[in-house]
mmCIF file of C-alpha atoms in Angstrom:
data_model
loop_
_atom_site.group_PDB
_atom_site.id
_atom_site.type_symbol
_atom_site.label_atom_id
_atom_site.label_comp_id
_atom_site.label_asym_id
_atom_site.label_seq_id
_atom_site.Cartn_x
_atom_site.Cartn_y
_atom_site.Cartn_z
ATOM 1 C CA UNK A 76 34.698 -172.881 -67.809
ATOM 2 C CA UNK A 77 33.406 -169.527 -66.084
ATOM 3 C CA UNK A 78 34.111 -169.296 -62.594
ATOM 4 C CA UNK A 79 31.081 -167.781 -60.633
ATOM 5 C CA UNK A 80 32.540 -165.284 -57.949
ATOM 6 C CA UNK A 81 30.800 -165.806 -53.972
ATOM 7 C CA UNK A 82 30.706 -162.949 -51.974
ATOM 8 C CA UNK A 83 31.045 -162.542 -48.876
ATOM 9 C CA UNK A 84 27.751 -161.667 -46.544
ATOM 10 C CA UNK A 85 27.929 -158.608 -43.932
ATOM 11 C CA UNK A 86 25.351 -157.632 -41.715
ATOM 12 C CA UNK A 87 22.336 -158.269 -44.580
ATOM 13 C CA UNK A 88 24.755 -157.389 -47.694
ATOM 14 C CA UNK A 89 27.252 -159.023 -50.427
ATOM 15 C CA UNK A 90 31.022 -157.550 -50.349
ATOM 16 C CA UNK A 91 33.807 -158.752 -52.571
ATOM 17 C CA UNK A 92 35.924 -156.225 -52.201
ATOM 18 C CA UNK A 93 39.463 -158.680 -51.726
ATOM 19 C CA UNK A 94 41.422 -159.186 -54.749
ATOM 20 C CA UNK A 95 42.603 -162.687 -53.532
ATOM 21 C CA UNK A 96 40.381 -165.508 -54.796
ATOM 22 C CA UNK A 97 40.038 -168.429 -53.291
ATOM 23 C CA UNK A 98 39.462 -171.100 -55.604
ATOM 24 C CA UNK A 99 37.394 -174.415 -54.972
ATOM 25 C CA UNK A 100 39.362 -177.582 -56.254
ATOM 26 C CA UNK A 101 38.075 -181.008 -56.980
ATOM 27 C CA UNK A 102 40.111 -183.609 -53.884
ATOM 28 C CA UNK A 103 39.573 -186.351 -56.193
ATOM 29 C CA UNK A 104 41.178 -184.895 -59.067
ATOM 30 C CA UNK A 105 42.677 -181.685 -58.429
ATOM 31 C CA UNK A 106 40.381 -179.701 -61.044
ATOM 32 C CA UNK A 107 39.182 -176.416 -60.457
ATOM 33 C CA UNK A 108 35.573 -176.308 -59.638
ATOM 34 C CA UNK A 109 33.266 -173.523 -61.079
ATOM 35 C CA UNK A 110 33.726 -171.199 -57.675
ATOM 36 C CA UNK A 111 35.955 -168.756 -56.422
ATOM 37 C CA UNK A 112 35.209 -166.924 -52.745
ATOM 38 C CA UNK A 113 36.748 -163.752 -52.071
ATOM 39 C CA UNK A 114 38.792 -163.490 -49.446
ATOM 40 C CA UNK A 115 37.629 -160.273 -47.072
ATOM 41 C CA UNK A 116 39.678 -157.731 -46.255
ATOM 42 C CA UNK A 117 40.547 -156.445 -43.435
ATOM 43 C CA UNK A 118 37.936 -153.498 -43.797
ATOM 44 C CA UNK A 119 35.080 -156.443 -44.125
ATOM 45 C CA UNK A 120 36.081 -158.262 -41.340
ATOM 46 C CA UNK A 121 36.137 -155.064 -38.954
ATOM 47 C CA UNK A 122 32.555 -154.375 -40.980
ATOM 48 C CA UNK A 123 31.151 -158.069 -39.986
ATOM 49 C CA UNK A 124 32.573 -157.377 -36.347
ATOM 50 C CA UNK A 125 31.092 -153.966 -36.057
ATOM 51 C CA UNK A 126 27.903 -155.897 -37.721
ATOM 52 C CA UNK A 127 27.843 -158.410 -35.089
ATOM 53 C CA UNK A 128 28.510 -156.026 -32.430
ATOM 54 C CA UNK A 129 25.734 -153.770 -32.977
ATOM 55 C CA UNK A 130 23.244 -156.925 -33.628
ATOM 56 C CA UNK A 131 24.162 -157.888 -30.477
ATOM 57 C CA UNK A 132 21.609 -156.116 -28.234
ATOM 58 C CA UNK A 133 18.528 -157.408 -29.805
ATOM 59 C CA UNK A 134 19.388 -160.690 -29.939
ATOM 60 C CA UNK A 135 20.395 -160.319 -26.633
ATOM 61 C CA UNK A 136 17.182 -159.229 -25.626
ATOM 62 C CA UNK A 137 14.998 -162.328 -27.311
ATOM 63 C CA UNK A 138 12.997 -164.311 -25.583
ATOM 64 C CA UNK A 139 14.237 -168.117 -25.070
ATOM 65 C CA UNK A 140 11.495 -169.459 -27.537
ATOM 66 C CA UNK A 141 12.674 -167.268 -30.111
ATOM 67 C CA UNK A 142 16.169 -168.249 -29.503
ATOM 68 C CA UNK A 143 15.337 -171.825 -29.932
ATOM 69 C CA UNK A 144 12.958 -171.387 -32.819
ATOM 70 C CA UNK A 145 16.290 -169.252 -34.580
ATOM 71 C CA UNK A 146 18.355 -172.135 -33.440
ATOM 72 C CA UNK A 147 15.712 -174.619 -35.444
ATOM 73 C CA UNK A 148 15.165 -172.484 -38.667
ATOM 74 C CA UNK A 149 19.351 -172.487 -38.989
ATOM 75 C CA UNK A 150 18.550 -176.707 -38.595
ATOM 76 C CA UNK A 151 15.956 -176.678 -40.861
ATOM 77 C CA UNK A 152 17.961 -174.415 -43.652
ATOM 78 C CA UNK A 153 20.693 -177.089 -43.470
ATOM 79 C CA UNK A 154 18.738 -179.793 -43.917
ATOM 80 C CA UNK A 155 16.844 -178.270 -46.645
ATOM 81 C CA UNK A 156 20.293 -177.661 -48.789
ATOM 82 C CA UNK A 157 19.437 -181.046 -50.297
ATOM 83 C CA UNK A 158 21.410 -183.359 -52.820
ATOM 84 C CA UNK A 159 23.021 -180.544 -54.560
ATOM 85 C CA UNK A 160 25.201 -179.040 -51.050
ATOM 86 C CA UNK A 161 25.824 -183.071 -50.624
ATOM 87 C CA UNK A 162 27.328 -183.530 -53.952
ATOM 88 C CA UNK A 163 29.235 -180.480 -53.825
ATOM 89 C CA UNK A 164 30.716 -181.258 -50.761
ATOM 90 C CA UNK A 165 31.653 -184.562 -51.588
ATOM 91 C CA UNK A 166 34.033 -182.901 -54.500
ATOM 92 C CA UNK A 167 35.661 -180.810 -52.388
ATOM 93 C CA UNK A 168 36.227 -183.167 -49.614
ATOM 94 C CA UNK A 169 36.493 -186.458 -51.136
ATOM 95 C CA UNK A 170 34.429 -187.734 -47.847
ATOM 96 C CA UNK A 171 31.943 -190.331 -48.935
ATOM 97 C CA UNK A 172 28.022 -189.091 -49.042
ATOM 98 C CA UNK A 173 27.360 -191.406 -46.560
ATOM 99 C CA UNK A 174 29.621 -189.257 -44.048
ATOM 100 C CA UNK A 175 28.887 -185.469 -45.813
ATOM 101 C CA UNK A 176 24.857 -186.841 -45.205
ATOM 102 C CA UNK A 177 25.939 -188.177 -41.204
ATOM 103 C CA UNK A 178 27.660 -184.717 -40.032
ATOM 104 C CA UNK A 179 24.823 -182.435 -41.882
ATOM 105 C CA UNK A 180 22.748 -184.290 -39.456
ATOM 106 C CA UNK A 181 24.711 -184.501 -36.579
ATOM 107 C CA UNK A 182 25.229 -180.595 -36.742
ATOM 108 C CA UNK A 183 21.178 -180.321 -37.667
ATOM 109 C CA UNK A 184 20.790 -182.300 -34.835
ATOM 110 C CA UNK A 185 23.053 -180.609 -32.246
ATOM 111 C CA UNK A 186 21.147 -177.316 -33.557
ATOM 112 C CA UNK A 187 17.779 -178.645 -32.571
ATOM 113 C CA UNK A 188 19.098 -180.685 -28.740
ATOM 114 C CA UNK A 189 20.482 -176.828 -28.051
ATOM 115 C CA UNK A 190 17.020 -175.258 -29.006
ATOM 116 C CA UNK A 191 15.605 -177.667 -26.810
ATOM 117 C CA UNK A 192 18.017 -177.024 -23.839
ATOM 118 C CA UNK A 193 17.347 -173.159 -24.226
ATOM 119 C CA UNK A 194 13.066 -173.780 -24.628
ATOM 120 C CA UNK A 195 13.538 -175.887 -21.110
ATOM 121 C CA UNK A 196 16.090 -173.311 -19.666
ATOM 122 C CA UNK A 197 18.380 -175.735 -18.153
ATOM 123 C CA UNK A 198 21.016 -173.411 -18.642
ATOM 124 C CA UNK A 199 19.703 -171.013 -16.375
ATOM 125 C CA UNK A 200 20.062 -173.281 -12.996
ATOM 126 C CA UNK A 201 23.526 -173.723 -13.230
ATOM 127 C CA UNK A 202 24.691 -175.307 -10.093
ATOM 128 C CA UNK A 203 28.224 -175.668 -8.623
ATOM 129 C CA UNK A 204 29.123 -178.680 -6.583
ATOM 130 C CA UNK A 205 31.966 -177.939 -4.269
ATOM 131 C CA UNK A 206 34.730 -180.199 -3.452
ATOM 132 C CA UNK A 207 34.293 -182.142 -0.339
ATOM 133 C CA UNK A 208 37.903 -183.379 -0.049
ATOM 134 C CA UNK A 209 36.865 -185.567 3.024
ATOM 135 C CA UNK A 210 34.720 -187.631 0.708
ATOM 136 C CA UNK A 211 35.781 -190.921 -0.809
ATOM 137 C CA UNK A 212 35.047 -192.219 -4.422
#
C-alpha cells in the first residue's frame, strides 16, 4: 500500500519539512490507513505563528459582515466535505456515522449561530451587572 504524505499548511503554502510521520490507523482494526501527516517542526510552528501574527491586522480590520460571511464559508466548506470526510472519520474514530454526521453539524452549526451573533453585534453591548449584595434570590 503507498502511503500518501499530508503536509502541513502555513500562511497560503504546504511544508513537510519534520521527519516524524504521523501515521493514520484504522480503531476498528488497528491497520494502517493510506496517510501519514508530518509532524511540524519547530521552525513551522514559529512560521504559522509569525503567519498568523502578521494576518492579524487585516482581519482585524474587517467589517462584521465579512466576519460572519468568513465564519459561514468555513460552515459551508465543512458541510460540503461530504460522504468521503464521514467515512474516513469513522475509521479513525470508530464513532458511528450517525455521531461523525451529528458533531459536523453541530460545529457547522455553532459556525453559522456565531456569524449570526457578530452580523447582529450583540457582542458589542456587553453589559456588566453588579452585585447588589442587599438583594435576595
Amino acid at each position: 500500500m503507498s502511503i500518501e504524505h499530508r503536509l502541513n499548511h502555513i500562511a497560503g503554502q504546504l511544508s513537510g519539512n519534520g521527519e516524524v510521520l504521523l501515521n493514520s490507523v484504522d480503531a476498528h482494526t488497528g491497520e494502517p490507513l493510506p496517510y501519514a501527516f508530518h509532524q511540524a517542526t519547530s521552525d513551522e510552528v514559529d512560521a504559522a505563528v509569525q503567519a498568523a501574527e502578521a494576518a492579524y491586522p487585516a482581519y482585524r480590520s474587517t467589517s462584521p459582515a465579512q466576519r460572519a460571511a468568513f465564519l459561514d464559508a468555513i460552515a459551508n466548506e465543512l458541510d460540503a466535505l461530504g460522504d468521503d470526510f464521514v467515512q474516513h472519520v469513522m475509521r479513525e474514530t470508530a464513532l458511528p456515522e450517525a455521531r461523525i454526521r451529528g458533531e459536523r453539524a453541530r460545529t457547522s452549526n455553532q459556525l453559522r449561530l456565531f456569524a449570526d451573533v457578530v452580523r447582529r453585534g450583540d457582542f458589542l453591548g456587553a453589559r456588566i451587572d453588579r452585585a447588589q449584595p442587599e438583594r435576595t434570590p
